[in-house]
mmCIF file of C-alpha atoms in Angstrom:
data_model
loop_
_atom_site.group_PDB
_atom_site.id
_atom_site.type_symbol
_atom_site.label_atom_id
_atom_site.label_comp_id
_atom_site.label_asym_id
_atom_site.label_seq_id
_atom_site.Cartn_x
_atom_site.Cartn_y
_atom_site.Cartn_z
ATOM 1 C CA ALA A 100 137.479 62.851 166.805
ATOM 2 C CA GLN A 101 136.381 66.470 166.671
ATOM 3 C CA SER A 102 133.079 66.996 164.955
ATOM 4 C CA VAL A 103 130.077 69.308 164.711
ATOM 5 C CA THR A 104 126.540 68.104 164.093
ATOM 6 C CA GLN A 105 123.715 70.279 162.906
ATOM 7 C CA PRO A 106 120.734 67.890 162.984
ATOM 8 C CA ASP A 107 118.397 70.064 160.969
ATOM 9 C CA ILE A 108 119.307 70.402 157.282
ATOM 10 C CA HIS A 109 116.393 72.708 156.524
ATOM 11 C CA ILE A 110 114.014 74.718 158.705
ATOM 12 C CA THR A 111 111.103 76.872 157.713
ATOM 13 C CA VAL A 112 109.561 79.407 160.107
ATOM 14 C CA SER A 113 107.018 82.137 159.784
ATOM 15 C CA GLU A 114 108.170 85.741 160.064
ATOM 16 C CA GLY A 115 107.825 86.881 163.644
ATOM 17 C CA ALA A 116 108.104 83.352 165.052
ATOM 18 C CA SER A 117 110.882 82.288 167.338
ATOM 19 C CA LEU A 118 113.839 80.265 166.057
ATOM 20 C CA GLU A 119 116.203 77.722 167.477
ATOM 21 C CA LEU A 120 118.952 76.085 165.416
ATOM 22 C CA ARG A 121 120.648 73.135 166.977
ATOM 23 C CA CYS A 122 124.383 72.435 167.146
ATOM 24 C CA ASN A 123 126.168 69.621 168.952
ATOM 25 C CA TYR A 124 129.888 69.247 169.081
ATOM 26 C CA SER A 125 132.457 66.683 169.984
ATOM 27 C CA TYR A 126 135.717 68.108 171.329
ATOM 28 C CA GLY A 127 138.049 67.001 174.018
ATOM 29 C CA ALA A 128 138.841 70.333 175.643
ATOM 30 C CA THR A 129 136.914 73.487 176.333
ATOM 31 C CA PRO A 130 135.750 74.457 172.871
ATOM 32 C CA TYR A 131 135.838 77.682 170.998
ATOM 33 C CA LEU A 132 132.355 77.754 169.400
ATOM 34 C CA PHE A 133 131.089 79.882 166.540
ATOM 35 C CA TRP A 134 127.939 80.536 164.587
ATOM 36 C CA TYR A 135 128.292 81.964 161.066
ATOM 37 C CA VAL A 136 125.608 83.064 158.600
ATOM 38 C CA GLN A 137 125.838 82.972 154.859
ATOM 39 C CA SER A 138 123.416 84.728 152.548
ATOM 40 C CA PRO A 139 123.150 83.358 149.007
ATOM 41 C CA GLY A 140 126.281 83.979 146.944
ATOM 42 C CA GLN A 141 128.022 85.733 149.823
ATOM 43 C CA GLY A 142 130.872 84.987 152.230
ATOM 44 C CA LEU A 143 130.342 83.987 155.838
ATOM 45 C CA GLN A 144 129.650 86.486 158.564
ATOM 46 C CA LEU A 145 130.250 85.775 162.225
ATOM 47 C CA LEU A 146 127.057 85.978 164.305
ATOM 48 C CA LEU A 147 128.563 85.170 167.663
ATOM 49 C CA LYS A 148 131.227 83.167 169.423
ATOM 50 C CA TYR A 149 131.840 81.479 172.743
ATOM 51 C CA PHE A 150 135.312 81.239 174.249
ATOM 52 C CA SER A 151 134.672 81.179 178.013
ATOM 53 C CA GLY A 152 132.690 82.909 180.752
ATOM 54 C CA ASP A 153 128.988 83.563 180.466
ATOM 55 C CA THR A 154 127.358 80.627 178.741
ATOM 56 C CA LEU A 155 124.717 82.819 177.109
ATOM 57 C CA VAL A 156 126.316 84.927 174.407
ATOM 58 C CA GLN A 157 124.739 87.704 172.452
ATOM 59 C CA GLY A 158 125.505 88.285 168.816
ATOM 60 C CA ILE A 159 124.624 90.550 165.945
ATOM 61 C CA LYS A 160 121.160 90.796 164.324
ATOM 62 C CA GLY A 161 119.404 89.889 167.567
ATOM 63 C CA PHE A 162 120.814 86.357 167.780
ATOM 64 C CA GLU A 163 121.954 84.642 170.920
ATOM 65 C CA ALA A 164 123.350 81.214 171.717
ATOM 66 C CA GLU A 165 123.720 79.162 174.813
ATOM 67 C CA PHE A 166 126.687 76.912 175.563
ATOM 68 C CA LYS A 167 125.666 73.776 177.533
ATOM 69 C CA ARG A 168 128.665 71.694 178.389
ATOM 70 C CA SER A 169 126.628 68.853 179.806
ATOM 71 C CA GLN A 170 124.775 68.478 176.490
ATOM 72 C CA SER A 171 127.714 69.370 174.225
ATOM 73 C CA SER A 172 125.432 71.864 172.578
ATOM 74 C CA PHE A 173 125.584 75.436 171.364
ATOM 75 C CA ASN A 174 122.127 76.222 170.060
ATOM 76 C CA LEU A 175 121.396 79.447 168.235
ATOM 77 C CA ARG A 176 118.196 81.358 169.060
ATOM 78 C CA LYS A 177 116.277 84.394 167.953
ATOM 79 C CA PRO A 178 112.963 85.476 169.526
ATOM 80 C CA SER A 179 111.409 86.923 166.404
ATOM 81 C CA VAL A 180 112.621 86.056 162.923
ATOM 82 C CA HIS A 181 112.693 88.594 160.096
ATOM 83 C CA TRP A 182 112.464 87.758 156.409
ATOM 84 C CA SER A 183 116.005 88.929 155.973
ATOM 85 C CA ASP A 184 117.212 86.145 158.286
ATOM 86 C CA ALA A 185 116.663 83.585 155.482
ATOM 87 C CA ALA A 186 120.129 82.212 154.904
ATOM 88 C CA GLU A 187 122.450 79.292 155.612
ATOM 89 C CA TYR A 188 123.652 78.978 159.190
ATOM 90 C CA PHE A 189 126.847 77.159 160.095
ATOM 91 C CA CYS A 190 128.069 76.118 163.502
ATOM 92 C CA ALA A 191 131.793 75.554 163.952
ATOM 93 C CA VAL A 192 134.270 74.587 166.646
ATOM 94 C CA GLY A 193 137.802 75.926 166.721
ATOM 95 C CA ALA A 194 140.450 73.199 166.729
ATOM 96 C CA GLY A 195 144.169 72.916 166.665
ATOM 97 C CA ALA A 196 146.823 75.241 167.967
ATOM 98 C CA GLY A 197 150.001 76.897 166.926
ATOM 99 C CA ASN A 198 150.319 76.931 163.171
ATOM 100 C CA ASN A 199 147.524 74.399 162.703
ATOM 101 C CA ARG A 200 144.385 76.342 163.674
ATOM 102 C CA LYS A 201 141.235 75.321 161.916
ATOM 103 C CA LEU A 202 137.491 75.413 162.156
ATOM 104 C CA ILE A 203 135.555 72.181 162.177
ATOM 105 C CA TRP A 204 132.272 72.947 160.430
ATOM 106 C CA GLY A 205 128.786 71.544 160.742
ATOM 107 C CA LEU A 206 126.959 70.824 157.483
ATOM 108 C CA GLY A 207 124.759 73.833 157.925
ATOM 109 C CA THR A 208 121.084 74.559 158.384
ATOM 110 C CA SER A 209 119.158 76.302 155.650
ATOM 111 C CA LEU A 210 116.563 78.687 157.028
ATOM 112 C CA ALA A 211 113.541 79.771 155.032
ATOM 113 C CA VAL A 212 111.175 82.427 156.356
ATOM 114 C CA ASN A 213 107.541 82.512 155.277
ATOM 115 C CA PRO A 214 105.888 85.951 155.134
ATOM 116 C CA ASP B 257 137.273 99.427 157.430
ATOM 117 C CA ALA B 258 139.574 96.483 157.826
ATOM 118 C CA MET B 259 138.484 93.681 155.571
ATOM 119 C CA VAL B 260 139.190 90.674 153.414
ATOM 120 C CA ILE B 261 138.910 91.313 149.683
ATOM 121 C CA GLN B 262 138.624 88.748 146.954
ATOM 122 C CA ASN B 263 139.086 89.330 143.268
ATOM 123 C CA PRO B 264 137.448 88.702 140.983
ATOM 124 C CA ARG B 265 134.013 88.053 142.440
ATOM 125 C CA TYR B 266 133.117 85.919 139.413
ATOM 126 C CA GLN B 267 135.583 83.982 137.262
ATOM 127 C CA VAL B 268 134.814 81.970 134.187
ATOM 128 C CA THR B 269 137.487 79.683 132.791
ATOM 129 C CA GLN B 270 137.727 76.904 130.349
ATOM 130 C CA PHE B 271 138.325 73.307 131.131
ATOM 131 C CA GLY B 272 142.051 72.834 131.668
ATOM 132 C CA LYS B 273 142.949 76.541 131.452
ATOM 133 C CA PRO B 274 144.913 77.714 134.530
ATOM 134 C CA VAL B 275 143.235 80.244 136.725
ATOM 135 C CA THR B 276 144.352 82.362 139.669
ATOM 136 C CA LEU B 277 142.135 83.740 142.376
ATOM 137 C CA SER B 278 143.279 86.567 144.608
ATOM 138 C CA CYS B 279 142.759 87.472 148.249
ATOM 139 C CA SER B 280 143.998 90.475 150.119
ATOM 140 C CA GLN B 281 143.498 91.606 153.695
ATOM 141 C CA THR B 282 143.912 94.799 155.656
ATOM 142 C CA LEU B 283 143.541 93.068 159.059
ATOM 143 C CA ASN B 284 147.221 92.309 159.312
ATOM 144 C CA HIS B 285 146.357 88.732 160.289
ATOM 145 C CA ASN B 286 149.128 86.228 160.051
ATOM 146 C CA VAL B 287 146.963 83.253 159.089
ATOM 147 C CA MET B 288 145.152 82.989 155.756
ATOM 148 C CA TYR B 289 142.914 80.161 154.587
ATOM 149 C CA TRP B 290 141.466 78.999 151.313
ATOM 150 C CA TYR B 291 138.182 77.127 151.252
ATOM 151 C CA GLN B 292 136.194 75.516 148.552
ATOM 152 C CA GLN B 293 132.448 75.555 148.955
ATOM 153 C CA LYS B 294 129.998 73.771 146.671
ATOM 154 C CA SER B 295 126.315 74.431 146.629
ATOM 155 C CA SER B 296 124.490 73.687 149.868
ATOM 156 C CA GLN B 297 127.659 72.379 151.525
ATOM 157 C CA ALA B 298 129.913 73.472 154.300
ATOM 158 C CA PRO B 299 133.205 75.136 153.416
ATOM 159 C CA LYS B 300 136.010 72.656 152.760
ATOM 160 C CA LEU B 301 139.431 73.731 153.837
ATOM 161 C CA LEU B 302 142.008 73.403 151.059
ATOM 162 C CA PHE B 303 145.082 74.807 152.793
ATOM 163 C CA HIS B 304 146.280 77.665 154.955
ATOM 164 C CA TYR B 305 149.294 79.759 155.635
ATOM 165 C CA TYR B 306 150.560 80.499 159.095
ATOM 166 C CA ASP B 307 152.883 83.393 158.293
ATOM 167 C CA LYS B 308 154.926 81.896 155.519
ATOM 168 C CA ASP B 309 154.407 78.289 156.566
ATOM 169 C CA PHE B 310 152.182 76.440 154.166
ATOM 170 C CA ASN B 311 149.777 73.796 155.530
ATOM 171 C CA ASN B 312 148.098 71.595 152.978
ATOM 172 C CA GLU B 313 145.064 69.478 153.851
ATOM 173 C CA ALA B 314 145.666 65.788 153.146
ATOM 174 C CA ASP B 315 142.790 65.496 150.687
ATOM 175 C CA THR B 316 143.511 68.697 148.672
ATOM 176 C CA PRO B 317 144.199 67.716 145.076
ATOM 177 C CA ASP B 318 147.623 68.560 143.627
ATOM 178 C CA ASN B 319 145.767 70.638 141.067
ATOM 179 C CA PHE B 320 145.349 73.312 143.700
ATOM 180 C CA GLN B 321 148.327 75.441 144.696
ATOM 181 C CA SER B 322 148.775 78.585 146.723
ATOM 182 C CA ARG B 323 151.189 81.464 147.080
ATOM 183 C CA ARG B 324 151.563 84.050 149.766
ATOM 184 C CA PRO B 325 154.089 86.688 148.688
ATOM 185 C CA ASN B 326 153.512 88.864 151.737
ATOM 186 C CA THR B 327 151.284 89.237 154.771
ATOM 187 C CA SER B 328 148.524 90.963 152.899
ATOM 188 C CA PHE B 329 148.105 88.803 149.814
ATOM 189 C CA CYS B 330 147.343 85.181 149.081
ATOM 190 C CA PHE B 331 146.655 83.506 145.767
ATOM 191 C CA LEU B 332 144.888 80.278 144.826
ATOM 192 C CA ASP B 333 146.141 78.698 141.624
ATOM 193 C CA ILE B 334 144.156 76.000 139.873
ATOM 194 C CA ARG B 335 146.526 74.474 137.375
ATOM 195 C CA SER B 336 144.048 72.549 135.214
ATOM 196 C CA PRO B 337 140.459 73.255 136.246
ATOM 197 C CA GLY B 338 137.995 70.461 135.796
ATOM 198 C CA LEU B 339 134.236 70.658 135.756
ATOM 199 C CA GLY B 340 134.257 69.427 139.363
ATOM 200 C CA ASP B 341 136.238 72.471 140.458
ATOM 201 C CA ALA B 342 133.345 74.789 139.776
ATOM 202 C CA ALA B 343 132.521 76.191 143.183
ATOM 203 C CA MET B 344 132.694 79.213 145.467
ATOM 204 C CA TYR B 345 136.207 79.856 146.726
ATOM 205 C CA LEU B 346 136.424 81.599 150.061
ATOM 206 C CA CYS B 347 139.417 83.264 151.611
ATOM 207 C CA ALA B 348 139.553 83.814 155.351
ATOM 208 C CA THR B 349 142.018 85.209 157.857
ATOM 209 C CA THR B 350 142.628 84.921 161.580
ATOM 210 C CA LYS B 351 144.987 86.328 164.112
ATOM 211 C CA GLY B 352 147.158 83.398 165.006
ATOM 212 C CA THR B 353 147.824 84.234 168.642
ATOM 213 C CA SER B 354 147.088 81.945 171.541
ATOM 214 C CA GLY B 355 144.519 84.274 173.077
ATOM 215 C CA GLY B 356 142.560 84.932 169.915
ATOM 216 C CA GLY B 357 140.769 81.648 169.472
ATOM 217 C CA ASN B 358 140.134 80.749 165.900
ATOM 218 C CA GLU B 359 137.619 83.344 164.822
ATOM 219 C CA GLN B 360 137.962 83.647 161.057
ATOM 220 C CA PHE B 361 137.107 86.661 158.921
ATOM 221 C CA PHE B 362 135.839 85.850 155.451
ATOM 222 C CA GLY B 363 135.971 87.582 152.138
ATOM 223 C CA PRO B 364 132.899 87.627 149.886
ATOM 224 C CA GLY B 365 134.174 84.738 147.809
ATOM 225 C CA THR B 366 134.930 84.120 144.125
ATOM 226 C CA ARG B 367 132.415 82.113 142.167
ATOM 227 C CA LEU B 368 134.336 79.974 139.635
ATOM 228 C CA THR B 369 132.601 78.630 136.559
ATOM 229 C CA VAL B 370 134.352 76.063 134.396
ATOM 230 C CA LEU B 371 133.157 75.690 130.835
#
């Protein structure tokens, strides 16, 4: 069955420190992979996506993610975290086709940033 | 700018009193989704429209209905809200073409409170 696992429910980092949020997926074909960010009380904003090609993808706000097929992972990274990065981060895999396109969501990782 | 708009941003209703949430989009996407998101949880897909074709998730309660009168608008009707229906309701859209993957564009959400 298709699934997405985000092993870390909550992460706290200091401002300026590097960040890595983990995401593992289970999907039979080449996946469409996404990272979304959600600030409190807001909708979700796409950070980056992987469809094919270069396995290191760059996103908005200085984020990047690397697709590793052998590990079924799509981890999100940022070299230096800013206080404004505190938010909920969701990894998702695109599933279905035709008129049944959906996103399979991970449970999310809550990021806190210490000053 | 092309976008997904949800109205109202905050809705308060009484237990059992029908309520309608609205979503509109200027992206001209043919697929529209409704999600329910409770605090610190991933979005839960309720149903979606592919053009005019309605696709209900198996575990969506009958209390939740949807209408899509045209490409731009989609409504979520909650016929008899219960306390457990208090949540953030998110609308999202995607371009339902084979080459577009499943990237979804989200509105800011409507926070529903049930008294």
